[in-house]
PDB file of C-alpha atoms in Angstrom:
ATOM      1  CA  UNK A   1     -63.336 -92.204  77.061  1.00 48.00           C
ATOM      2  CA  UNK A   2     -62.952 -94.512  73.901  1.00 52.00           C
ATOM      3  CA  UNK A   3     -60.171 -96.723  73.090  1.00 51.00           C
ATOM      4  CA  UNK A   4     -58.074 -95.795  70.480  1.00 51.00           C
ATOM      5  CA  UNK A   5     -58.328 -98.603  68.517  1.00 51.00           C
ATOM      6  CA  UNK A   6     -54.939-100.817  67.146  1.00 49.00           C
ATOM      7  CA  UNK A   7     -56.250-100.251  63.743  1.00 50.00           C
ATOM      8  CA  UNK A   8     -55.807 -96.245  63.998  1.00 49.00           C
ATOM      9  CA  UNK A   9     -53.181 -94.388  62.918  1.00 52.00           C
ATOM     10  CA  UNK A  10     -51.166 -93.148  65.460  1.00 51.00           C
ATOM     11  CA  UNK A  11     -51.387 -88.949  65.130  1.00 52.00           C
ATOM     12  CA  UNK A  12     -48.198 -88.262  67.330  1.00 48.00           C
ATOM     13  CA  UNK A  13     -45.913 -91.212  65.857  1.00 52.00           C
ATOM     14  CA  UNK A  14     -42.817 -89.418  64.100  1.00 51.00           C
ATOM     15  CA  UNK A  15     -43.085 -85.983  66.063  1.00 52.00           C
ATOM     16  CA  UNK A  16     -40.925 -84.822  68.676  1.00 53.00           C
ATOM     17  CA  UNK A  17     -42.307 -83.600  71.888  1.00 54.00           C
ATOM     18  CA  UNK A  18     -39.865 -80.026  73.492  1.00 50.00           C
ATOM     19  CA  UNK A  19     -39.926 -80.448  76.790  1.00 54.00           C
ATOM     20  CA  UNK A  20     -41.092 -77.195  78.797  1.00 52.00           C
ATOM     21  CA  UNK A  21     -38.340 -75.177  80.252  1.00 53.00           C
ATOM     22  CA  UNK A  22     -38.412 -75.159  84.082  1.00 53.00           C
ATOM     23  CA  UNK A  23     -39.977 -71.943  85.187  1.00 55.00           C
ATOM     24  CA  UNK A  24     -35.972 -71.151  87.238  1.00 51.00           C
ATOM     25  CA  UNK A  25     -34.563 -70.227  83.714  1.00 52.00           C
ATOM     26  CA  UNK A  26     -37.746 -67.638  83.022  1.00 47.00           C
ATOM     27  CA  UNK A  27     -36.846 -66.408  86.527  1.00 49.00           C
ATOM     28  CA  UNK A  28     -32.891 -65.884  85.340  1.00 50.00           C
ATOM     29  CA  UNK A  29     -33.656 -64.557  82.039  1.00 48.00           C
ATOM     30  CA  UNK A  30     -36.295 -61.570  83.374  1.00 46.00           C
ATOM     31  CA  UNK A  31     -33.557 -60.815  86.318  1.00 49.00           C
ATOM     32  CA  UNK A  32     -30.491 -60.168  83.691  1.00 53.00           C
ATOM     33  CA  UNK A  33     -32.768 -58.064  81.483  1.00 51.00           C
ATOM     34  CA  UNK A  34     -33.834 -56.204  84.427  1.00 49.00           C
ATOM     35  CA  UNK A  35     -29.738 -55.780  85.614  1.00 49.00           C
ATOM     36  CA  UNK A  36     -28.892 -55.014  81.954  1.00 52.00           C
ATOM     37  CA  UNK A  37     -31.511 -52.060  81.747  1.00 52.00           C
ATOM     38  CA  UNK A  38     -30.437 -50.563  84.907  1.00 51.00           C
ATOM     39  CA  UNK A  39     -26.898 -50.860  84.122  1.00 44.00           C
ATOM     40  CA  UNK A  40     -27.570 -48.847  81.132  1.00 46.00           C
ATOM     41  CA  UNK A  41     -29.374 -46.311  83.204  1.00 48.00           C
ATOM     42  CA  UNK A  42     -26.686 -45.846  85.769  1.00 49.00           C
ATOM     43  CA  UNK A  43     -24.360 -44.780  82.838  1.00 51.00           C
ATOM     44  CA  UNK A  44     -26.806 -42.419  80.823  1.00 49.00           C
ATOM     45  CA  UNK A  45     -27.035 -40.828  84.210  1.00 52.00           C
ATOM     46  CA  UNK A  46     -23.376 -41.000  84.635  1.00 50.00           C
ATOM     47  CA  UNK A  47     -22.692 -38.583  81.256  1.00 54.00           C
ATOM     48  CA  UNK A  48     -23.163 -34.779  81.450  1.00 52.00           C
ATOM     49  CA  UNK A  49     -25.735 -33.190  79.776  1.00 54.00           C
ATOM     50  CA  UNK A  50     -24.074 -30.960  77.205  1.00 49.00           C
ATOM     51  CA  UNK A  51     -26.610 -28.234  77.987  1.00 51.00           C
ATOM     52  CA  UNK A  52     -26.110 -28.299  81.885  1.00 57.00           C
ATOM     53  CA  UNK A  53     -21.976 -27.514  80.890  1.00 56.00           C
ATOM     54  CA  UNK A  54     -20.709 -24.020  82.510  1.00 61.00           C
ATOM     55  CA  UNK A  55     -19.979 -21.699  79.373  1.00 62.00           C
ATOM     56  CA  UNK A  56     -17.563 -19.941  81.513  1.00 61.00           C
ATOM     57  CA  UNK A  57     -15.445 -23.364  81.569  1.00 56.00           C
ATOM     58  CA  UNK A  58     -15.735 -23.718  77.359  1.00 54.00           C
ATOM     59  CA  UNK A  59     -14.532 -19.860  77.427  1.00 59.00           C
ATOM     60  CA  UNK A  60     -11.415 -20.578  80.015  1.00 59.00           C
ATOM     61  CA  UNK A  61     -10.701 -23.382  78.020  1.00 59.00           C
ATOM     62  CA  UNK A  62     -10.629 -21.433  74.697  1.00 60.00           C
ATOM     63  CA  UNK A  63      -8.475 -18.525  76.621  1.00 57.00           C
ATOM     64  CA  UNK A  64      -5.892 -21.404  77.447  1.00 65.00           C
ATOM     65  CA  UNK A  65      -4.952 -22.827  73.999  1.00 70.00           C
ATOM     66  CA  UNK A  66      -5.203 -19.415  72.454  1.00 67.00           C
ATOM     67  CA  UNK A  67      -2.574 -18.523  75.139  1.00 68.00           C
ATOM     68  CA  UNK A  68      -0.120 -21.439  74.441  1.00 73.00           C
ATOM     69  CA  UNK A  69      -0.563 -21.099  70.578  1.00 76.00           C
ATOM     70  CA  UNK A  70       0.866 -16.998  71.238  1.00 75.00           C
ATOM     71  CA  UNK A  71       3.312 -18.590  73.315  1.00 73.00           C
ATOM     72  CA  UNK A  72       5.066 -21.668  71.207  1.00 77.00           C
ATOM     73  CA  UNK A  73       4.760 -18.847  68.216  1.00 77.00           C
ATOM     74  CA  UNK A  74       6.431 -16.459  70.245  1.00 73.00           C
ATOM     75  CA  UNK A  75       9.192 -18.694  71.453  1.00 72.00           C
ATOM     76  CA  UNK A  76       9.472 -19.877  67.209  1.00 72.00           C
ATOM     77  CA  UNK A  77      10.133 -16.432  66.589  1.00 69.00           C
ATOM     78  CA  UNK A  78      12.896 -15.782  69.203  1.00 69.00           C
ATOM     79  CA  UNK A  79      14.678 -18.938  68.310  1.00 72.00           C
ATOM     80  CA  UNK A  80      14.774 -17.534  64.754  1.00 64.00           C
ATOM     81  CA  UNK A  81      15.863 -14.018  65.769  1.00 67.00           C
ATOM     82  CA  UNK A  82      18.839 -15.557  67.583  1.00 67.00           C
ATOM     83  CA  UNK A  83      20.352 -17.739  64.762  1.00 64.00           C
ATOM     84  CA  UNK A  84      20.110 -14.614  62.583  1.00 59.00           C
ATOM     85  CA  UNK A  85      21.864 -12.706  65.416  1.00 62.00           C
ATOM     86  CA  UNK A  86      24.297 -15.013  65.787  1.00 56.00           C
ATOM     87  CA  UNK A  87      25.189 -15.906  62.066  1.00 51.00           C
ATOM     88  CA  UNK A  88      25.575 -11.317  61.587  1.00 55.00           C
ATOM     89  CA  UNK A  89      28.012 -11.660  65.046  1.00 52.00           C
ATOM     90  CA  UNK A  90      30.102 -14.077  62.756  1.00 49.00           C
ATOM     91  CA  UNK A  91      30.460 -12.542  59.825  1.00 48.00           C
ATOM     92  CA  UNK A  92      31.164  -9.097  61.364  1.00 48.00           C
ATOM     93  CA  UNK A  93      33.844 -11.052  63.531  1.00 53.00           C
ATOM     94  CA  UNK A  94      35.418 -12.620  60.936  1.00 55.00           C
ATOM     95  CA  UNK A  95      38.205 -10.799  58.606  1.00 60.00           C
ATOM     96  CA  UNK A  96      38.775 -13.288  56.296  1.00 80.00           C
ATOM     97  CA  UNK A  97      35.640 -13.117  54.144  1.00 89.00           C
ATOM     98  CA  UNK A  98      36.070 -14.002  50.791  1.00 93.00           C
ATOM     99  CA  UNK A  99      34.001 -13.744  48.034  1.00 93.00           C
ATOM    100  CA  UNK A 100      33.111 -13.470  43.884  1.00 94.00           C
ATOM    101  CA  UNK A 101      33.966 -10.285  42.371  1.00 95.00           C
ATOM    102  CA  UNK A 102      30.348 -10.333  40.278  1.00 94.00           C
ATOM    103  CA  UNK A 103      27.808 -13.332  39.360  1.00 89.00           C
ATOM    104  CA  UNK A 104      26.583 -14.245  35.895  1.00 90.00           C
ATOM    105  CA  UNK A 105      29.731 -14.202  34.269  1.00 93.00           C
ATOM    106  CA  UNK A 106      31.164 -16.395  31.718  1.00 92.00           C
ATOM    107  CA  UNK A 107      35.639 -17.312  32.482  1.00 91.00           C
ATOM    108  CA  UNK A 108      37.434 -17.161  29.011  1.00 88.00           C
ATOM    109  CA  UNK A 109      40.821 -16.040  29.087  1.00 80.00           C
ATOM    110  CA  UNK A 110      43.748 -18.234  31.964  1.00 83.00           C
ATOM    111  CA  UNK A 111      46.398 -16.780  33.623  1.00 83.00           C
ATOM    112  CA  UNK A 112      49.852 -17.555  31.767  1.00 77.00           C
ATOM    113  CA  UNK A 113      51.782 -17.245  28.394  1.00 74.00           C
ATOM    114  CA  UNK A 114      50.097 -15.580  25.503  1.00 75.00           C
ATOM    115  CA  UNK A 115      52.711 -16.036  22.589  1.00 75.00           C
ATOM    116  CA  UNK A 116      55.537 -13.773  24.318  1.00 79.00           C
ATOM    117  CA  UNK A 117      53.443 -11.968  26.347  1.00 77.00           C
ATOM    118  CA  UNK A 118      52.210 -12.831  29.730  1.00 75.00           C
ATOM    119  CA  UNK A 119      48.331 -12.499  30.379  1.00 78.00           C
ATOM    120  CA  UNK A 120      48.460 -11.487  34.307  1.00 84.00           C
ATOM    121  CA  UNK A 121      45.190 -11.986  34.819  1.00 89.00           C
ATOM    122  CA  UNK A 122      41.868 -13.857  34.155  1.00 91.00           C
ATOM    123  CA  UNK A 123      39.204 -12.154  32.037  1.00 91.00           C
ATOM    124  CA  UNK A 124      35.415 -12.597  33.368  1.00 94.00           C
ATOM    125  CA  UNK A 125      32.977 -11.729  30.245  1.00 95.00           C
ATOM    126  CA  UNK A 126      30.105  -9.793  31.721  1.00 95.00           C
ATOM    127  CA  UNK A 127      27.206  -7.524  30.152  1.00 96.00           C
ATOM    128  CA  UNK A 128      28.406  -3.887  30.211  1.00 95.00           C
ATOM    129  CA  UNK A 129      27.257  -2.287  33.177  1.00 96.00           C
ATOM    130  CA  UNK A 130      27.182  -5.017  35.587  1.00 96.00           C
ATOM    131  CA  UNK A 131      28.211  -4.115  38.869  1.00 96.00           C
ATOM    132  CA  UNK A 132      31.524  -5.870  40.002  1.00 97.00           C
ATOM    133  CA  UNK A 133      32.430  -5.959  43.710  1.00 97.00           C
ATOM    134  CA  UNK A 134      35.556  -5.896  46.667  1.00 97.00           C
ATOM    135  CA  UNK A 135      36.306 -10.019  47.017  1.00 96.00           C
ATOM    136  CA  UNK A 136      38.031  -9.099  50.336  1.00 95.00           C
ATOM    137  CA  UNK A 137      38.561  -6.529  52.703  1.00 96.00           C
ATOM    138  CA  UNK A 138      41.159  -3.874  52.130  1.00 96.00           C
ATOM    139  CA  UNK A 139      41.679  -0.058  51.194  1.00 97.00           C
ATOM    140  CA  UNK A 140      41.313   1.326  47.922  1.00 98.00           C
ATOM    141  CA  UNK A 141      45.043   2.182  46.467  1.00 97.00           C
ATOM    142  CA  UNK A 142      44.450   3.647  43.155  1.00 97.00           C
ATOM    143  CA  UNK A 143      41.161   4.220  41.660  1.00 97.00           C
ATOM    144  CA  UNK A 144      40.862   5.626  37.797  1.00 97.00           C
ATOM    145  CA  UNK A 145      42.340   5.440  34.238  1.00 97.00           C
ATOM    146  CA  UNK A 146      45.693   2.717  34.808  1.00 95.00           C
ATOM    147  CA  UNK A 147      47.321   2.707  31.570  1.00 93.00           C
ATOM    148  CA  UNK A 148      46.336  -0.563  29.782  1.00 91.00           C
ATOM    149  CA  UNK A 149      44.005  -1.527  32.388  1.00 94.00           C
ATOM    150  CA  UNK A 150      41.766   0.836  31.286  1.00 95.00           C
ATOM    151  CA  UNK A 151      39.414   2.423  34.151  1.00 97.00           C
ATOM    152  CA  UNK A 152      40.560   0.195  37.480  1.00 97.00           C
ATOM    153  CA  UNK A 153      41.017  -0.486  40.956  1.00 98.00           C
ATOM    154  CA  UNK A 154      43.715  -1.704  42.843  1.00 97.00           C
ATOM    155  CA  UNK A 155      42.699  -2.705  46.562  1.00 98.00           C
ATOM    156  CA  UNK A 156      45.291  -3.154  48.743  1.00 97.00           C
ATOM    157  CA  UNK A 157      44.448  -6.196  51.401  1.00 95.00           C
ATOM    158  CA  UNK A 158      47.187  -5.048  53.690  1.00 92.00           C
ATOM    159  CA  UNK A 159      48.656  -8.669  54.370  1.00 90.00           C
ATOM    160  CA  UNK A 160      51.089  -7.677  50.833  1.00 93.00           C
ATOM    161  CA  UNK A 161      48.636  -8.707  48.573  1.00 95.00           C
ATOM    162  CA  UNK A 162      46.755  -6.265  46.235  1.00 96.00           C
ATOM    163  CA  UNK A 163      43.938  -7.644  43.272  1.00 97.00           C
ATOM    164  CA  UNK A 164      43.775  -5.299  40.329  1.00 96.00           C
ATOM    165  CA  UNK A 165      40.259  -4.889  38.712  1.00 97.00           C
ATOM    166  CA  UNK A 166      40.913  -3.904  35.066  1.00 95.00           C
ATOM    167  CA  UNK A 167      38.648  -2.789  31.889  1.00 96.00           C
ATOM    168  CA  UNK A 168      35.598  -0.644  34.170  1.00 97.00           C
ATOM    169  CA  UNK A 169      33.102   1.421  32.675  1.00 96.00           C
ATOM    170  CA  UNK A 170      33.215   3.488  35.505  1.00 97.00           C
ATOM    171  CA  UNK A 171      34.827   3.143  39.202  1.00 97.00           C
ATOM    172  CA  UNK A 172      32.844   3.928  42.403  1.00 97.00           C
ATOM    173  CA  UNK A 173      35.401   4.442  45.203  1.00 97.00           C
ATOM    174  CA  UNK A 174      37.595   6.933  45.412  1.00 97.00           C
ATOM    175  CA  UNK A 175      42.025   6.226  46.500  1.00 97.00           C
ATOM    176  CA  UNK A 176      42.089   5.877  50.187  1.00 97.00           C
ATOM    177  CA  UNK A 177      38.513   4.622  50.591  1.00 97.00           C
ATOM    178  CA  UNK A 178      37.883   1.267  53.164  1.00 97.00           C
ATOM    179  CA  UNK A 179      36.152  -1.005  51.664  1.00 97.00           C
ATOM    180  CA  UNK A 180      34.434  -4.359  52.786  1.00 95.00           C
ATOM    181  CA  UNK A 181      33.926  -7.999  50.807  1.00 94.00           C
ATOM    182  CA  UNK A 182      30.652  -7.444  48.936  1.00 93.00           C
ATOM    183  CA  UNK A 183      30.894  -3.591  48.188  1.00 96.00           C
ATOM    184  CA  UNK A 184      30.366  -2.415  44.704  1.00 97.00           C
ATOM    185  CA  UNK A 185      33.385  -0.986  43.602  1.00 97.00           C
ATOM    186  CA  UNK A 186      33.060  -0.318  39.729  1.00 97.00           C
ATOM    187  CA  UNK A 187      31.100  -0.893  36.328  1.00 97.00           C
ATOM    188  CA  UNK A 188      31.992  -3.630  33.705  1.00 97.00           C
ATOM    189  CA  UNK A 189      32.933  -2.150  30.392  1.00 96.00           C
ATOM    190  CA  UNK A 190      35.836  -2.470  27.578  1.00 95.00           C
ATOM    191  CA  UNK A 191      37.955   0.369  28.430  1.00 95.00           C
ATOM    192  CA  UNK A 192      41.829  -0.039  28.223  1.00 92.00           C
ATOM    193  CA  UNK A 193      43.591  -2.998  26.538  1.00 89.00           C
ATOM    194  CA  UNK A 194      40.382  -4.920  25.892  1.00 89.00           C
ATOM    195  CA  UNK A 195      38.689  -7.503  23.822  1.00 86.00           C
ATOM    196  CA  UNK A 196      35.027  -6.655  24.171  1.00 90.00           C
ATOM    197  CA  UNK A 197      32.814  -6.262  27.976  1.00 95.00           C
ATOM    198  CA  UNK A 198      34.655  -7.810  30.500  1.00 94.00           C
ATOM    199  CA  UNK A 199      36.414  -7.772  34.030  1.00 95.00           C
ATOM    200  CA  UNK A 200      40.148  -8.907  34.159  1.00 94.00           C
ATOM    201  CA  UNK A 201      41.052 -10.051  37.379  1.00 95.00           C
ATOM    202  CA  UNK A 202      44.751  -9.938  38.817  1.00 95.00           C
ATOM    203  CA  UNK A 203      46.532 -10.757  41.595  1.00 95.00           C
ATOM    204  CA  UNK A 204      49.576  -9.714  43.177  1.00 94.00           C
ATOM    205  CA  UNK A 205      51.344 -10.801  45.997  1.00 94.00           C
ATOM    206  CA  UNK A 206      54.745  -8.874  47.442  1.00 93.00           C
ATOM    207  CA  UNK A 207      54.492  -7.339  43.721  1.00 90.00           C
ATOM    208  CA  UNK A 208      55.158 -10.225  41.700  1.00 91.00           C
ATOM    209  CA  UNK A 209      51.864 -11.364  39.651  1.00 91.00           C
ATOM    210  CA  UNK A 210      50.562 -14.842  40.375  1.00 93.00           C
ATOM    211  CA  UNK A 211      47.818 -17.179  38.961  1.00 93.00           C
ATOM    212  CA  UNK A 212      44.577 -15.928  40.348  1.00 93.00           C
ATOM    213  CA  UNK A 213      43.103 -19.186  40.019  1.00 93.00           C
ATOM    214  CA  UNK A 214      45.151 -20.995  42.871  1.00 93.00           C
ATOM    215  CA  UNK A 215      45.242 -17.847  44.774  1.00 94.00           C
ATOM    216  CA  UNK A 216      41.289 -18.152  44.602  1.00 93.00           C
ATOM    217  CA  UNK A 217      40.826 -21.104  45.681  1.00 93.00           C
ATOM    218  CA  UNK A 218      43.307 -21.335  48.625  1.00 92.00           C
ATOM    219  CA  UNK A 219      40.988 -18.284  50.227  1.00 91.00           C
ATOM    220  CA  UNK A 220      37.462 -20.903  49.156  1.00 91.00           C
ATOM    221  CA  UNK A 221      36.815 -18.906  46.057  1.00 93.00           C
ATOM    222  CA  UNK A 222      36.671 -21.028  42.832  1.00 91.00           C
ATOM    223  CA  UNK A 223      36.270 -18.471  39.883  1.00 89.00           C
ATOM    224  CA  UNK A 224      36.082 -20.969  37.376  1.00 87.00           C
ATOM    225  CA  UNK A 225      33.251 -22.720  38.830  1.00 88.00           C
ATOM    226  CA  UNK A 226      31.710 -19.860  40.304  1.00 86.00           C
ATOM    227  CA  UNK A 227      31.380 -21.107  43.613  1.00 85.00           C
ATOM    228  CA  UNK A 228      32.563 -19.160  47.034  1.00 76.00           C
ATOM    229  CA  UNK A 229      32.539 -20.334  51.076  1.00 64.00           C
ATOM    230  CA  UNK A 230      31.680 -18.002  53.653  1.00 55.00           C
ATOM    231  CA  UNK A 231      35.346 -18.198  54.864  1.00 49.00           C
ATOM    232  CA  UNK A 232      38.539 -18.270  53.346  1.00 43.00           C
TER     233      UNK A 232
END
């Protein structure tokens, strides 16, 4: 074997020797990989095979929520079938339903004064023809040609106060006839003492005239703003 010589250069000056891993860590690192990969194989076993699922369990299943769908649907619907139920009871209970005469109508003419003459009523200005209906419950007292009213209706409400309803086209109850808030009870028109198509509306209470207006609205009926409650 020769001497390496002082004069040579030495070929491994400046480098860094890695020192060999002990052979324990090779024996650590092959042993996780091998628990890793059977870890992995435990749990792929673990999963069902969507092919080896019972059809007859997918079909049950489907059966079930198709069932509870009919079910909350049905229950939906007899929720809904009772509020309606209940709201008709409380109309048909209650006897003080008031309500607007007709809809689309346009107020003009007050209650009061008129130069020397008092205006009785309130005119509504309506197409000719319009139906116009019973604001309250009561029994028909005259129906027909009433002097300056023209062709009217008087119901009588039976508590001693009657609403006239002046200047038809045509009436379409007969004296004596019950009627109901919300029946049709006559035709807009001009007929009588009147300025054009329109509906006069008056009130009476004990026989003495009164401002319909107030009368309206104690009962949750505002005919100027066209606006009426269920109840009075």
């Amino acid at each position: 074997m020769r001497q390496r010589l002082s004069s040579e250069k030495d070929r491994y000056r400046g480098r860094r020797r890695v020192p060999t891993p002990p052979r324990s860590r090779y024996a650590i690192a092959v042993t996780g990989a091998f628990v890793g990969a059977g870890v992995v194989a435990l749990g792929a076993s673990a999963m069902p095979d969507a092919k080896a699922v019972d059809p007859q369990v997918l079909a049950d299943l489907h059966v079930d929520n198709a069932l509870q769908e009919r079910a909350q649907q049905a229950d939906k619907a007899s929720r809904s079938n009772e509020r309606a139920d209940k709201l008709e009871t409380t109309l048909a209970d209650s006897p003080d339903v008031w309500q607007l005469p007709l809809s689309g109508y346009t107020f003009t003419n007050p209650y009061g004064m008129q130069g020397k003459q008092l205006h009785a009523g309130i005119d509504l200005v309506a197409p000719e023809g319009t139906p116009f209906a019973s604001v309250h419950d009561g029994v028909v007292k005259e129906a027909g040609w009433i002097g300056g009213y023209g062709m009217a209706v008087i119901v009588d409400h039976g508590d001693g106060t009657e609403i006239i309803y002046g200047h038809a086209r045509q009436v379409l109850v007969k004296k004596g006839q019950e009627v109901k808030a919300g029946d049709m009870i006559g035709l807009v028109g001009s007929t009588g003492h009147a300025y054009g198509s329109q509906l006069c509306i008056e009130t009476q209470v004990n026989g003495e005239s009164t401002d319909p207006i107030p009368f309206f609205k104690e009962r949750g009926v505002d005919i100027q703003l066209q606006v009426a409650s269920i109840y009075g």
